[in-house]
Amino acid sequence: MTPIVTIRHLNKTFPGVRALNDAQFELFPGEVHALMGENGAGKSTLMKVLAGVYQKDSGEILVNGQAVEINDPREAQALGIGIIHQELNLMSHLSVAQNIFIGREPRTRSGLFIDVPRMWRDTQEVLDRLHLTLDPRTLVGDLTVAKQQMVEIAKALSHAESRVLIMDEPTAALNNAEIDELFRIIGQLKSHGVGIVYISHKMDELKRISDRVTVMRDGQYIATVPTAETSMETIISMMVGRTLLDTGGPQVPAEQSEVVLEVRNLNRGKVIKDVNFVVRKGEILGFAGLMGAGRTEVARAVFGADKVDSGDIRVRGEKVSIRHPADAVRLGIGYLSEDRKRYGLATGMDVSSNVVLASMKRFLWSQFVLKRQAIRATCAQFVKQLEIKTPSLDQKVALLSGGNQQKIVIAKWLVRDCEILFFDEPTRGIDVGAKSEIYKLLNALAQQGRAIVMISSELPEILRMSHRILVMCEGRITGEVSAAEATQERIMQLATRRETAKSN
Amino acid sequence: ASAADDMYIPLVSKGFQHQFWQAVKAGAEQAAKDLKVKITFEGPESESMVDKQIDMLSAALAKKPTAIGFAALDSKAAIPLLKKAQASKIPVIAFDSGVDSDIPVTTTTTDNVAAAGLAADKMAELIGKAGEVALVVHDQTSRTGIDRRDGFLNRMKSTYPNIKIVSVQYGGGDQLKSTEITKAILQANPNIKGIFGANEGSAIGVLNAAREMKRKIVIIGYDSGTQQKAAVADGSMAGAITQNPVGMGYKTVEAAVKAIKGEKLPKVIDTGFYWWDKSNMNDPKIAAVLYD
Amino acid sequence: MSESTTQQKPKRALFSSNTRQKLLAFASLIGLMVFFSLASPSFMQTDNIVGILQATAVNGVLAIACTFVIITSGIDLSVGTLMTFCSVMAGVFLTYWGLPFYVGVLAAIFFGALSGFISGTLIAKLKIPPFIATLGMMLVLKGLALVISGTKPIYFNDTPEFTSISQESLIGYLLPDLPIPNAVLILFVMAVGASLILNKTVLGNYTFALGSNEEAVRLSGVNVDRWKIVIYTFAGAICGIAGLLIASRLNSAQPSLGQGYELDAIAAVVIGGTSLSGGTGTILGTIIGAFIISVLTNGLRIMSVAQEWQTVVTGAIIILAVFADNMRKSK
Amino acid sequence: MSESTTQQKPKRALFSSNTRQKLLAFASLIGLMVFFSLASPSFMQTDNIVGILQATAVNGVLAIACTFVIITSGIDLSVGTLMTFCSVMAGVFLTYWGLPFYVGVLAAIFFGALSGFISGTLIAKLKIPPFIATLGMMLVLKGLALVISGTKPIYFNDTPEFTSISQESLIGYLLPDLPIPNAVLILFVMAVGASLILNKTVLGNYTFALGSNEEAVRLSGVNVDRWKIVIYTFAGAICGIAGLLIASRLNSAQPSLGQGYELDAIAAVVIGGTSLSGGTGTILGTIIGAFIISVLTNGLRIMSVAQEWQTVVTGAIIILAVFADNMRKSK
Ligand SMILES: Nc1ncnc2c1ncn2[C@@H]1O[C@H](COP(=O)(O)OP(=O)(O)OP(=O)(O)O)[C@@H](O)[C@H]1O
Ligand SMILES: Nc1ncnc2c1ncn2[C@@H]1O[C@H](COP(=O)(O)OP(=O)(O)OP(=O)(O)O)[C@@H](O)[C@H]1O
Ligand SMILES: [Mg+2]
Ligand SMILES: [Mg+2]
């Protein structure tokens, strides 16, 4: 069988960064081929070259054994290569249907007008295939990241003629049910002979769907191995170039320490309904739930990013009024948002400006002039500590790899040194090595007496890290589980306890 | 016609921010007070806004005036509206420049072409009928701009063959722009002997430039105003042409009232123009037509 | 960026249009009209209303052109001088060369489209920012209009039908009580047409898409450059029609007119709820925005407010109109 | 969004500034100067160079104000009429009320800041889009300048020191061969000061941050509204200084001048490489942009090109200058 895609000796340099160094890759029809590597290893770059987004410096690409030049995304599409980008690439002012059919709008018979009803119908079909309950007419900007991600996937899948489908971390924002759905569809595509490149940092997914794994490190090809015959540890050590120690779960059960944050009767429209909880000094409180359960909304409400209808918030026992994120930060509350590009980063600015953005006051002479040296020193320290891969502190954040961008948001809140920290999906898009670094860091922060709220859709992460777990469903807190009694089943049961069901 | 008290006469002019138009307005207001009529005075921001002026005229007509004063930016564009005024028996008094039509019962105006010709004569006299001369004009397309430029240029061409016009530039009447323009002219033409500034803003611009570049040239201005008066008095400006804007405004309102009362009016009421310089600027007759 | 705040309630719009915003701008317009009717009896008379409609035609058409460009998150500063340039070209074809009426009309539209094509190419192919490309075009066209006309107005004396484009009244012919000039009819027909194009065709779809996220459109394999050029060309052709309207109204092509009109047009678009950062907007909003400006200008004149105070009040009310919308929107 | 185009090369700059762009705009400027020197011997004379410097002062200062606002992805259309308003206020304090010289200077700056504060508040607190808020302010200030001055120029005859702000030459006093007027000195001092503020202080840091992603800045706990107001106030104060410069140069406050100056200022900013979508920009670029405009205008006048052609050529060269930069950048 000829490989559907062969990449050889590919080189790509960005100023200051050798993103691809003699990279190679091979994909067969009907194969799910996982591409693994640390943040900044060059996975996305390699795939973007294949998809015509970037131009290679040198090397060759063969499609069905034929050498090709792919100069722009259109040519890639013509060759049957589709891609789901790591970063969302949607038009937020347009409807789901318009996004999915951009560039291929069905026309009316006259050819003048878009056949809108048909577009909606076709969209509905695509969405149904994915078992997605979305109205094709909803504006994409109004969707949560997870749903936006599903729209991206639907868009890529709607190309009937795709023979190669690249998925760059498609599940980063999805919950388990959606991931199952996606994998079912990948199975279908596979049986139709579509070749799939699958990039992910979630190691468990590899075993479930991939046939082979190619590992990259620092832009270089390391090895290609059959998944079934290789252990996870081998793959991880190929990725990071060393063996990782498992850091284990939370260290000290911080049972009866002092309450630092108390939230009472919090309400906001239909998305937050009478939410009550406390966070204690030195504990990691996990927030579990399905997509749209309202966890993000709770965090944003406490942080003052959204207005609430009612609710009391006490910090260290004192009643406070938080009307603005600035109030929250002054009270020592930090919030790391789940959507880094939209809410976390000034992507047009450099690394150091982003890292100190939340704590400017600490870096000023007479409240006005920047302490350049101190800023750089602090940034350098965190770049080192979090192993952020960047050519310099002056690199524009938009040009970093996705995982490294996430680390910068984390660094921003670490610099601010808040007592109460909300981490919303903190490990989204972060590689295994860095993930364990972040877990270590969360533990260390808790040990230093910080109160941490961790919102995560990855149950293993919640189970492993939290001292206590709150589960939400449809804007309500449906239960609390201690670390000792927590199991996946117990949490899922609470996470699906709908209000309507309860009354029966 | 009705009692003078409820006569309303809107004046739609070519502009309102420039000192010239403010002086016309002052004259009109004086007449309104003397004759006990109500007037309003408005005009577009720049003399190129023909359609804005037509909207103003249209709004003025909607107010059912007893008569209307109109200084047309384009002599043909307003004719449909003027016909409407005629149909509703609203007498139209043209001022400043005429309209290509017999609708206006009279026109109070200055002959800008002849006035600029006089400026050319004075310039020729002051530079000894030979040498290089330039013009800084306020506008390339407005009637006053064209008349003053052509009046000056034609007189030079017909009467003074040894005078060479080296440059004609337009500064929109903006003092700062006219200053920069004049500086460039002076820079490019080291032998220049005189410059004519075709309205107040242009003339001040020329003055500023000559002062900033410390060049002694003959400057002839147009209109009056505090700065031109001071410059003429201290000799940095040789003199200027002035129209009689206050008189023009006064006569326009006066003619309107007469027209309402059905009195016979001459086809043209010439409000006159004058050459003024250091020697005559304090004559009562001249001082009366100069404004600050 | 701040567009995508979480405060937004989800919009379930028919096709990415924003119905509420239109209605709210409409309320401001009605409010102004009620106020002026009470303040002056002359305001609500047929003549004056017709005058307001007539005064809106040119700015309305230019604002339609700007709406498309602004939704793509571009800007077109050249609309005013392009309008003038097109009217001069009509004058050249009709008066200088004595060609038949319809040739002049086509010439104006053609040169409008041509100039739009050039702006679009500068922006899409040479990557000149729209502000600079159209600022440059504004100056070039202004100069060319002066050069070609010889800095004199060109009168359409040989083509008497020309004035009928703008001044006569087809509606008034059919309904003598409603002497609405053709210019207004043309404005409304164009508004309806533009609205259909914006909401029902691929061109409109890409207009919104480009303004929302150009990079995403490019990555979806759309020929972004070509569509950008198409949109600017289309907007240019609309300016050509504005050129015909103003020339017909003045029965002449006035070569020095035009600069400054772009600000009025852009203001109409923004008051009508189209965001300068692109991605949203409606033609109906734009038309309402254009009317808000004309009603305001006319009403203050009718009330005989001193001209310098007219300026102050206009400024304040433009801010207030948008503020009122904000208030009602955030409810 | 299109900021993050994938083709962009990273920039290795001191602190979010864009060194290369500055240098490239500089090359266009040099190119123009070389051309004009060859075309006309009058161009490269001290007098003329000093003239160009002087002609740049007002626009340069306004453009500095605009740079801050534009980097936040805002816009300020009121800079021109605000300048005029401030010069009128200086006139009121000095000539009408006979107060001492320095009070007039402070008054101009104070009213500039006050007006900027109002614009900033409208934008930050009432969420009026910057285009509308400053368009409204532009009209309000224009009207107020006319009302307060009584539509007449106000002369500074009682304060002879007033002309020294702009016209006399401190440098010429020290170095008689270099009679650079104070206006130019002020421009350069302000450029250096503004550059320091933009690159070395919190104000500058937030200026960039707001333009890059306002929502992210807000969620970092920064009081975004307050900083926006501070930035507009600061820009307003700079316009106050421009008002002093122009009033001193003309030895009078001319109330009807000012509109149209905003386009020149914004053009200088954009030619200088600042993006209208915010997040990037430099003061040096802006100053070079302002000089490109003045050199072009002056050079064409020196060459005695007919004025309508001057307009055409200016338009074309503005586009070319930016295109040349793009070319060199993409290399
Ligand atoms: N447009 C660009 N300009 C400059 N550098 C870039 C650009 N895109 C990527 N890089 C750099 O190239 C390297 C590889 O990035 P890439 O996005 O391919 O990593 P990745 O393997 O996908 O990482 P992640 O798992 O974090 O997504 C990184 O160091 C990144 O900073
Ligand atoms: N910007 C928005 N506009 C409109 N609705 C929104 C927006 N953001 C969230 N919602 C709605 O609010 C509800 C709660 O969403 P939220 O993001 O808080 O969920 P979550 O529990 O954090 O889930 P996720 O795992 O998706 O982050 C959902 O119904 C969602 O559709
Ligand atoms: Mg990646
Ligand atoms: Mg969430």
Short mmCIF file of C-alpha atoms in Angstrom, two decimals, chain B:
data_model
loop_
_atom_site.label_atom_id
_atom_site.label_comp_id
_atom_site.label_asym_id
_atom_site.label_seq_id
_atom_site.Cartn_x
_atom_site.Cartn_y
_atom_site.Cartn_z
CA ALA B 1 -46.89 91.84 2.85
CA SER B 2 -47.37 92.26 6.56
CA ALA B 3 -46.26 94.51 9.35
CA ALA B 4 -42.49 94.84 9.60
CA ASP B 5 -42.50 93.18 13.05
CA ASP B 6 -43.25 89.73 11.76
CA MET B 7 -41.13 89.91 8.66
CA TYR B 8 -38.65 87.09 8.64
CA ILE B 9 -35.74 87.23 6.22
CA PRO B 10 -33.24 84.36 6.30
CA LEU B 11 -29.88 85.06 4.65
CA VAL B 12 -28.18 82.00 3.19
CA SER B 13 -24.60 82.97 2.63
CA LYS B 14 -21.49 81.30 1.26
CA GLY B 15 -19.89 80.88 4.63
CA PHE B 16 -20.11 81.99 8.19
CA GLN B 17 -16.80 81.45 9.94
CA HIS B 18 -14.73 83.88 7.92
CA GLN B 19 -14.41 87.45 9.05
CA PHE B 20 -15.79 88.69 5.77
CA TRP B 21 -19.05 86.83 6.30
CA GLN B 22 -19.16 87.82 9.93
CA ALA B 23 -18.99 91.44 8.76
CA VAL B 24 -21.81 90.87 6.27
CA LYS B 25 -23.76 89.30 9.10
CA ALA B 26 -23.09 92.30 11.35
CA GLY B 27 -24.38 94.67 8.66
CA ALA B 28 -27.47 92.55 8.13
CA GLU B 29 -28.15 92.44 11.84
CA GLN B 30 -27.80 96.21 12.04
CA ALA B 31 -30.34 96.62 9.26
CA ALA B 32 -32.66 94.13 10.95
CA LYS B 33 -32.53 96.22 14.09
CA ASP B 34 -33.07 99.48 12.24
CA LEU B 35 -35.92 98.14 10.12
CA LYS B 36 -37.39 95.94 12.88
CA VAL B 37 -37.35 92.67 10.99
CA LYS B 38 -36.13 89.26 12.06
CA ILE B 39 -33.23 87.71 10.22
CA THR B 40 -31.09 84.59 10.45
CA PHE B 41 -27.73 84.18 8.80
CA GLU B 42 -26.06 80.93 7.90
CA GLY B 43 -23.71 79.43 5.38
CA PRO B 44 -21.78 76.21 4.81
CA GLU B 45 -18.34 75.63 6.24
CA SER B 46 -16.52 75.74 2.97
CA GLU B 47 -17.28 77.30 -0.35
CA SER B 48 -17.17 73.95 -2.08
CA MET B 49 -20.22 72.59 -0.29
CA VAL B 50 -22.77 73.47 -2.92
CA ASP B 51 -25.25 70.82 -1.91
CA LYS B 52 -25.06 71.74 1.78
CA GLN B 53 -25.97 75.28 0.84
CA ILE B 54 -28.94 74.03 -1.10
CA ASP B 55 -30.12 72.07 1.94
CA MET B 56 -29.85 75.30 3.94
CA LEU B 57 -31.85 77.18 1.35
CA SER B 58 -34.45 74.44 1.38
CA ALA B 59 -34.76 74.59 5.19
CA ALA B 60 -34.96 78.39 5.01
CA LEU B 61 -37.84 78.16 2.53
CA ALA B 62 -39.62 75.64 4.74
CA LYS B 63 -39.80 78.32 7.41
CA LYS B 64 -42.09 80.37 5.14
CA PRO B 65 -40.02 83.54 5.13
CA THR B 66 -41.27 86.87 3.87
CA ALA B 67 -38.17 87.34 1.77
CA ILE B 68 -34.86 85.59 1.40
CA GLY B 69 -31.26 86.66 0.86
CA PHE B 70 -29.00 84.30 -1.03
CA ALA B 71 -25.32 84.31 -1.95
CA ALA B 72 -25.07 81.45 -4.42
CA LEU B 73 -22.04 79.17 -4.38
CA ASP B 74 -23.02 77.86 -7.79
CA SER B 75 -25.06 80.18 -9.91
CA LYS B 76 -27.16 77.41 -11.47
CA ALA B 77 -27.55 74.71 -8.85
CA ALA B 78 -30.15 76.54 -6.79
CA ILE B 79 -32.47 77.50 -9.59
CA PRO B 80 -35.18 74.86 -8.90
CA LEU B 81 -35.47 76.07 -5.30
CA LEU B 82 -35.47 79.70 -6.36
CA LYS B 83 -38.32 78.91 -8.75
CA LYS B 84 -40.18 77.46 -5.81
CA ALA B 85 -39.59 80.68 -3.88
CA GLN B 86 -40.85 82.67 -6.84
CA ALA B 87 -43.95 80.50 -7.04
CA SER B 88 -44.68 81.15 -3.35
CA LYS B 89 -44.14 84.86 -3.96
CA ILE B 90 -41.09 85.08 -1.73
CA PRO B 91 -38.79 87.79 -3.08
CA VAL B 92 -35.17 86.70 -3.44
CA ILE B 93 -32.31 89.14 -2.98
CA ALA B 94 -29.00 87.90 -4.30
CA PHE B 95 -25.90 89.12 -2.51
CA ASP B 96 -22.16 88.90 -2.99
CA SER B 97 -22.44 87.26 -6.38
CA GLY B 98 -25.30 86.88 -8.76
CA VAL B 99 -27.46 83.98 -9.85
CA ASP B 100 -27.83 83.03 -13.53
CA SER B 101 -31.49 83.83 -13.56
CA ASP B 102 -33.90 86.74 -13.41
CA ILE B 103 -35.60 85.48 -10.25
CA PRO B 104 -33.66 87.66 -7.80
CA VAL B 105 -35.28 91.05 -7.63
CA THR B 106 -31.92 92.63 -7.12
CA THR B 107 -28.29 91.76 -6.48
CA THR B 108 -26.08 93.54 -3.96
CA THR B 109 -22.56 92.84 -5.03
CA THR B 110 -19.00 93.91 -5.47
CA ASP B 111 -17.23 93.52 -8.75
CA ASN B 112 -14.48 91.15 -7.59
CA VAL B 113 -12.88 91.08 -11.02
CA ALA B 114 -12.48 94.83 -11.12
CA ALA B 115 -11.36 94.90 -7.50
CA ALA B 116 -8.63 92.37 -8.14
CA GLY B 117 -7.67 94.36 -11.25
CA LEU B 118 -7.12 97.36 -9.01
CA ALA B 119 -4.95 95.20 -6.76
CA ALA B 120 -2.91 94.29 -9.82
CA ASP B 121 -2.49 97.94 -10.76
CA LYS B 122 -1.27 98.75 -7.26
CA MET B 123 1.10 95.82 -7.27
CA ALA B 124 2.55 96.85 -10.62
CA GLU B 125 2.99 100.39 -9.41
CA LEU B 126 4.73 99.29 -6.20
CA ILE B 127 7.22 96.92 -7.84
CA GLY B 128 8.03 99.22 -10.75
CA LYS B 129 6.02 97.38 -13.41
CA ALA B 130 8.53 94.54 -13.75
CA GLY B 131 9.50 91.41 -11.85
CA GLU B 132 8.10 88.22 -10.41
CA VAL B 133 4.80 88.08 -8.61
CA ALA B 134 2.79 85.27 -7.02
CA LEU B 135 -0.74 84.75 -5.79
CA VAL B 136 -2.03 82.94 -2.74
CA VAL B 137 -5.73 82.41 -3.29
CA HIS B 138 -8.25 80.91 -0.90
CA ASP B 139 -10.08 78.66 -3.30
CA GLN B 140 -9.68 77.22 -6.73
CA THR B 141 -13.32 76.68 -7.55
CA SER B 142 -15.38 79.24 -5.65
CA ARG B 143 -16.66 82.29 -7.47
CA THR B 144 -14.78 84.80 -5.35
CA GLY B 145 -11.58 82.80 -5.66
CA ILE B 146 -11.86 82.54 -9.41
CA ASP B 147 -12.86 86.20 -9.92
CA ARG B 148 -10.09 87.60 -7.76
CA ARG B 149 -7.48 85.34 -9.31
CA ASP B 150 -8.58 85.99 -12.87
CA GLY B 151 -9.14 89.70 -12.31
CA PHE B 152 -5.55 89.97 -11.08
CA LEU B 153 -4.00 87.70 -13.70
CA ASN B 154 -5.85 89.23 -16.64
CA ARG B 155 -4.93 92.77 -15.70
CA MET B 156 -1.28 91.76 -15.38
CA LYS B 157 -1.34 89.99 -18.72
CA SER B 158 -3.10 92.78 -20.59
CA THR B 159 -1.33 95.77 -19.11
CA TYR B 160 2.03 94.80 -17.59
CA PRO B 161 4.02 92.57 -19.98
CA ASN B 162 7.17 92.72 -17.83
CA ILE B 163 5.55 91.24 -14.79
CA LYS B 164 5.80 87.48 -14.54
CA ILE B 165 3.37 85.44 -12.47
CA VAL B 166 5.52 82.65 -11.07
CA SER B 167 3.00 80.80 -8.96
CA VAL B 168 -0.69 80.61 -8.09
CA GLN B 169 -1.44 78.45 -5.07
CA TYR B 170 -4.52 77.78 -2.98
CA GLY B 171 -4.62 77.60 0.80
CA GLY B 172 -8.32 77.30 1.56
CA GLY B 173 -8.19 80.56 3.49
CA ASP B 174 -6.50 78.64 6.32
CA GLN B 175 -3.84 80.92 7.80
CA LEU B 176 -1.44 78.15 8.66
CA LYS B 177 -1.69 76.42 5.30
CA SER B 178 -1.34 79.72 3.49
CA THR B 179 1.77 80.44 5.55
CA GLU B 180 3.37 77.15 4.55
CA ILE B 181 2.40 77.67 0.92
CA THR B 182 3.89 81.13 0.82
CA LYS B 183 7.09 79.91 2.42
CA ALA B 184 7.48 77.36 -0.33
CA ILE B 185 6.83 80.01 -2.96
CA LEU B 186 9.41 82.31 -1.42
CA GLN B 187 11.86 79.45 -1.18
CA ALA B 188 11.43 78.42 -4.78
CA ASN B 189 11.51 81.97 -6.14
CA PRO B 190 14.29 83.98 -4.55
CA ASN B 191 13.68 86.99 -6.80
CA ILE B 192 10.02 87.39 -6.12
CA LYS B 193 8.92 90.97 -5.64
CA GLY B 194 5.36 90.78 -4.52
CA ILE B 195 2.55 88.49 -3.46
CA PHE B 196 -1.17 89.07 -3.59
CA GLY B 197 -3.22 87.32 -0.91
CA ALA B 198 -6.74 87.02 -2.25
CA ASN B 199 -8.66 86.96 1.01
CA GLU B 200 -8.01 87.69 4.66
CA GLY B 201 -6.67 84.25 5.61
CA SER B 202 -4.46 84.11 2.53
CA ALA B 203 -3.12 87.61 3.10
CA ILE B 204 -2.27 86.86 6.74
CA GLY B 205 -0.56 83.68 5.61
CA VAL B 206 1.59 85.68 3.20
CA LEU B 207 2.43 88.15 5.94
CA ASN B 208 3.40 85.40 8.38
CA ALA B 209 5.61 83.71 5.82
CA ALA B 210 7.43 86.89 4.83
CA ARG B 211 8.02 87.67 8.47
CA GLU B 212 9.19 84.15 9.34
CA MET B 213 11.57 84.12 6.37
CA LYS B 214 12.57 87.75 6.91
CA ARG B 215 11.88 88.64 3.30
CA LYS B 216 11.00 92.15 2.19
CA ILE B 217 8.39 91.88 -0.49
CA VAL B 218 5.36 93.86 -1.52
CA ILE B 219 2.29 92.29 0.01
CA ILE B 220 -1.17 93.21 -1.12
CA GLY B 221 -4.10 91.83 0.77
CA TYR B 222 -7.83 91.65 0.48
CA ASP B 223 -10.59 92.48 2.96
CA SER B 224 -9.59 93.86 6.35
CA GLY B 225 -9.47 92.58 9.94
CA THR B 226 -7.26 93.37 12.92
CA GLN B 227 -4.11 91.74 11.60
CA GLN B 228 -4.24 93.32 8.15
CA LYS B 229 -4.94 96.69 9.68
CA ALA B 230 -1.94 96.36 11.96
CA ALA B 231 0.26 95.17 9.11
CA VAL B 232 -0.76 98.04 6.86
CA ALA B 233 -0.20 100.44 9.70
CA ASP B 234 3.33 99.20 10.38
CA GLY B 235 4.19 98.97 6.70
CA SER B 236 4.66 95.22 6.41
CA MET B 237 1.67 95.13 4.09
CA ALA B 238 1.52 97.67 1.30
CA GLY B 239 -2.21 97.88 1.27
CA ALA B 240 -5.31 95.93 0.50
CA ILE B 241 -8.56 95.92 -1.35
CA THR B 242 -11.61 96.01 0.79
CA GLN B 243 -15.14 95.44 -0.14
CA ASN B 244 -17.89 96.81 1.98
CA PRO B 245 -19.23 93.68 3.64
CA VAL B 246 -21.07 95.54 6.35
CA GLY B 247 -22.73 97.67 3.73
CA MET B 248 -23.51 94.60 1.66
CA GLY B 249 -25.28 92.93 4.55
CA TYR B 250 -27.15 96.11 5.39
CA LYS B 251 -28.23 96.81 1.83
CA THR B 252 -29.37 93.21 1.31
CA VAL B 253 -31.78 93.36 4.21
CA GLU B 254 -32.85 96.86 3.24
CA ALA B 255 -33.55 95.73 -0.32
CA ALA B 256 -35.49 92.74 0.96
CA VAL B 257 -37.74 94.95 3.03
CA LYS B 258 -38.28 97.23 0.05
CA ALA B 259 -39.09 94.27 -2.16
CA ILE B 260 -41.64 93.01 0.34
CA LYS B 261 -43.26 96.39 0.33
CA GLY B 262 -43.38 96.23 -3.44
CA GLU B 263 -40.95 99.08 -4.06
CA LYS B 264 -39.03 99.19 -7.30
CA LEU B 265 -35.36 98.19 -7.03
CA PRO B 266 -32.42 98.54 -9.41
CA LYS B 267 -31.14 95.31 -10.96
CA VAL B 268 -27.76 95.69 -9.25
CA ILE B 269 -26.82 97.46 -6.05
CA ASP B 270 -23.07 97.96 -6.14
CA THR B 271 -21.68 98.12 -2.63
CA GLY B 272 -18.29 99.17 -3.95
CA PHE B 273 -14.68 98.33 -3.23
CA TYR B 274 -11.79 100.44 -2.05
CA TRP B 275 -8.03 100.44 -2.03
CA TRP B 276 -6.74 101.17 1.42
CA ASP B 277 -3.24 101.69 2.66
CA LYS B 278 -1.36 103.53 5.38
CA SER B 279 -2.22 106.89 3.85
CA ASN B 280 -5.99 106.61 3.77
CA MET B 281 -6.93 104.00 6.32
CA ASN B 282 -7.97 106.56 8.86
CA ASP B 283 -10.24 108.50 6.48
CA PRO B 284 -13.70 108.25 7.93
CA LYS B 285 -15.03 106.97 4.62
CA ILE B 286 -12.48 104.13 4.48
CA ALA B 287 -12.45 103.48 8.21
CA ALA B 288 -16.19 102.90 7.97
CA VAL B 289 -15.77 99.96 5.60
CA LEU B 290 -12.90 98.36 7.46
CA TYR B 291 -13.82 95.82 10.11
CA ASP B 292 -11.85 94.23 12.91
#
